[in-house]
mmCIF file of C-alpha atoms in Angstrom:
data_model
loop_
_atom_site.group_PDB
_atom_site.id
_atom_site.type_symbol
_atom_site.label_atom_id
_atom_site.label_comp_id
_atom_site.label_asym_id
_atom_site.label_seq_id
_atom_site.Cartn_x
_atom_site.Cartn_y
_atom_site.Cartn_z
ATOM 1 C CA UNK Z 1 8.563 8.052 -74.002
ATOM 2 C CA UNK Z 2 8.142 11.740 -73.145
ATOM 3 C CA UNK Z 3 7.613 12.694 -69.526
ATOM 4 C CA UNK Z 4 4.917 15.101 -68.369
ATOM 5 C CA UNK Z 5 6.060 18.513 -67.198
ATOM 6 C CA UNK Z 6 5.943 19.622 -63.566
ATOM 7 C CA UNK Z 7 3.421 22.392 -62.866
ATOM 8 C CA UNK Z 8 5.030 25.679 -61.780
ATOM 9 C CA UNK Z 9 2.842 28.138 -59.878
ATOM 10 C CA UNK Z 10 4.158 31.636 -59.143
ATOM 11 C CA UNK Z 11 3.531 32.544 -55.490
ATOM 12 C CA UNK Z 12 5.449 35.802 -54.949
ATOM 13 C CA UNK Z 13 7.764 37.990 -56.955
ATOM 14 C CA UNK Z 14 9.408 41.254 -55.947
ATOM 15 C CA UNK Z 15 12.756 42.971 -56.385
ATOM 16 C CA UNK Z 16 14.486 40.625 -53.873
ATOM 17 C CA UNK Z 17 12.967 37.171 -54.341
ATOM 18 C CA UNK Z 18 10.885 35.029 -56.677
ATOM 19 C CA UNK Z 19 8.919 32.203 -55.067
ATOM 20 C CA UNK Z 20 7.468 29.335 -57.121
ATOM 21 C CA UNK Z 21 5.697 26.119 -56.136
ATOM 22 C CA UNK Z 22 6.455 23.046 -58.255
ATOM 23 C CA UNK Z 23 4.049 20.085 -58.325
ATOM 24 C CA UNK Z 24 5.098 16.816 -59.966
ATOM 25 C CA UNK Z 25 3.003 13.805 -60.862
ATOM 26 C CA UNK Z 26 4.983 10.557 -60.629
ATOM 27 C CA UNK Z 27 7.499 10.589 -63.486
ATOM 28 C CA UNK Z 28 7.063 14.322 -64.236
ATOM 29 C CA UNK Z 29 10.089 16.533 -64.838
ATOM 30 C CA UNK Z 30 11.151 20.169 -64.848
ATOM 31 C CA UNK Z 31 13.064 19.866 -68.108
ATOM 32 C CA UNK Z 32 16.714 20.871 -68.444
ATOM 33 C CA UNK Z 33 17.481 24.284 -66.987
ATOM 34 C CA UNK Z 34 20.274 26.406 -65.513
ATOM 35 C CA UNK Z 35 19.550 28.448 -62.389
ATOM 36 C CA UNK Z 36 20.294 32.148 -62.935
ATOM 37 C CA UNK Z 37 20.153 32.899 -59.188
ATOM 38 C CA UNK Z 38 21.053 31.321 -55.846
ATOM 39 C CA UNK Z 39 17.990 29.490 -54.527
ATOM 40 C CA UNK Z 40 16.437 27.625 -51.598
ATOM 41 C CA UNK Z 41 14.141 24.603 -51.913
ATOM 42 C CA UNK Z 42 11.615 23.723 -49.176
ATOM 43 C CA UNK Z 43 10.035 20.274 -49.490
ATOM 44 C CA UNK Z 44 6.240 20.379 -49.121
ATOM 45 C CA UNK Z 45 6.014 16.596 -49.505
ATOM 46 C CA UNK Z 46 8.673 13.922 -49.325
ATOM 47 C CA UNK Z 47 10.843 14.382 -52.425
ATOM 48 C CA UNK Z 48 12.097 11.293 -54.244
ATOM 49 C CA UNK Z 49 14.066 13.028 -56.975
ATOM 50 C CA UNK Z 50 16.187 11.816 -59.836
ATOM 51 C CA UNK Z 51 18.588 14.527 -60.950
ATOM 52 C CA UNK Z 52 19.910 14.335 -64.486
ATOM 53 C CA UNK Z 53 23.187 16.247 -64.566
ATOM 54 C CA UNK Z 54 25.460 17.499 -67.339
ATOM 55 C CA UNK Z 55 27.718 14.844 -68.806
ATOM 56 C CA UNK Z 56 25.105 12.100 -68.445
ATOM 57 C CA UNK Z 57 25.387 11.613 -64.665
ATOM 58 C CA UNK Z 58 22.197 10.696 -62.794
ATOM 59 C CA UNK Z 59 21.795 11.024 -59.024
ATOM 60 C CA UNK Z 60 18.851 9.935 -56.840
ATOM 61 C CA UNK Z 61 18.127 12.170 -53.849
ATOM 62 C CA UNK Z 62 15.543 11.903 -51.050
ATOM 63 C CA UNK Z 63 14.502 14.996 -49.100
ATOM 64 C CA UNK Z 64 11.834 14.596 -46.378
ATOM 65 C CA UNK Z 65 8.849 16.942 -46.182
ATOM 66 C CA UNK Z 66 9.654 20.102 -44.237
ATOM 67 C CA UNK Z 67 13.394 20.019 -44.977
ATOM 68 C CA UNK Z 68 15.202 22.712 -46.967
ATOM 69 C CA UNK Z 69 18.421 23.014 -48.933
ATOM 70 C CA UNK Z 70 20.271 25.770 -50.826
ATOM 71 C CA UNK Z 71 22.102 25.746 -54.157
ATOM 72 C CA UNK Z 72 24.220 28.296 -56.021
ATOM 73 C CA UNK Z 73 23.355 30.010 -59.278
ATOM 74 C CA UNK Z 74 24.672 28.140 -62.280
ATOM 75 C CA UNK Z 75 23.266 24.791 -61.120
ATOM 76 C CA UNK Z 76 22.215 22.863 -64.233
ATOM 77 C CA UNK Z 77 19.938 19.829 -64.146
ATOM 78 C CA UNK Z 78 16.632 18.168 -64.955
ATOM 79 C CA UNK Z 79 14.589 17.227 -61.868
ATOM 80 C CA UNK Z 80 12.339 14.148 -62.152
ATOM 81 C CA UNK Z 81 9.861 12.719 -59.645
ATOM 82 C CA UNK Z 82 11.299 9.211 -59.297
ATOM 83 C CA UNK Z 83 8.710 8.172 -56.695
ATOM 84 C CA UNK Z 84 5.267 6.594 -56.928
ATOM 85 C CA UNK Z 85 3.433 9.521 -55.292
ATOM 86 C CA UNK Z 86 3.013 13.169 -56.307
ATOM 87 C CA UNK Z 87 5.691 15.488 -54.917
ATOM 88 C CA UNK Z 88 5.839 19.241 -54.327
ATOM 89 C CA UNK Z 89 8.387 21.827 -53.308
ATOM 90 C CA UNK Z 90 8.665 25.585 -53.034
ATOM 91 C CA UNK Z 91 11.650 27.303 -54.626
ATOM 92 C CA UNK Z 92 12.787 30.732 -53.446
ATOM 93 C CA UNK Z 93 15.214 32.443 -55.811
ATOM 94 C CA UNK Z 94 17.409 35.166 -54.283
ATOM 95 C CA UNK Z 95 17.439 37.987 -56.794
#
């Protein structure tokens, strides 16, 4: 069964950063993608994420609302809301 797609809303874009809010219904996903830039994620809500990774690996990750983390460019994954409630985060790409 196909998953619904997360809703991406552009918040700010300039020559140094691109900021996007992602909103996921339960079970929604980003779809497979590779990050072209280093980035920071700030959890707006609690994040109950399932990460599908290259090679078939799956990892479940919980990030509480208000927490942040950083990842390097080249990160490849599909992010899925594995929880029962909607989830949202803001992504800041460092251009």
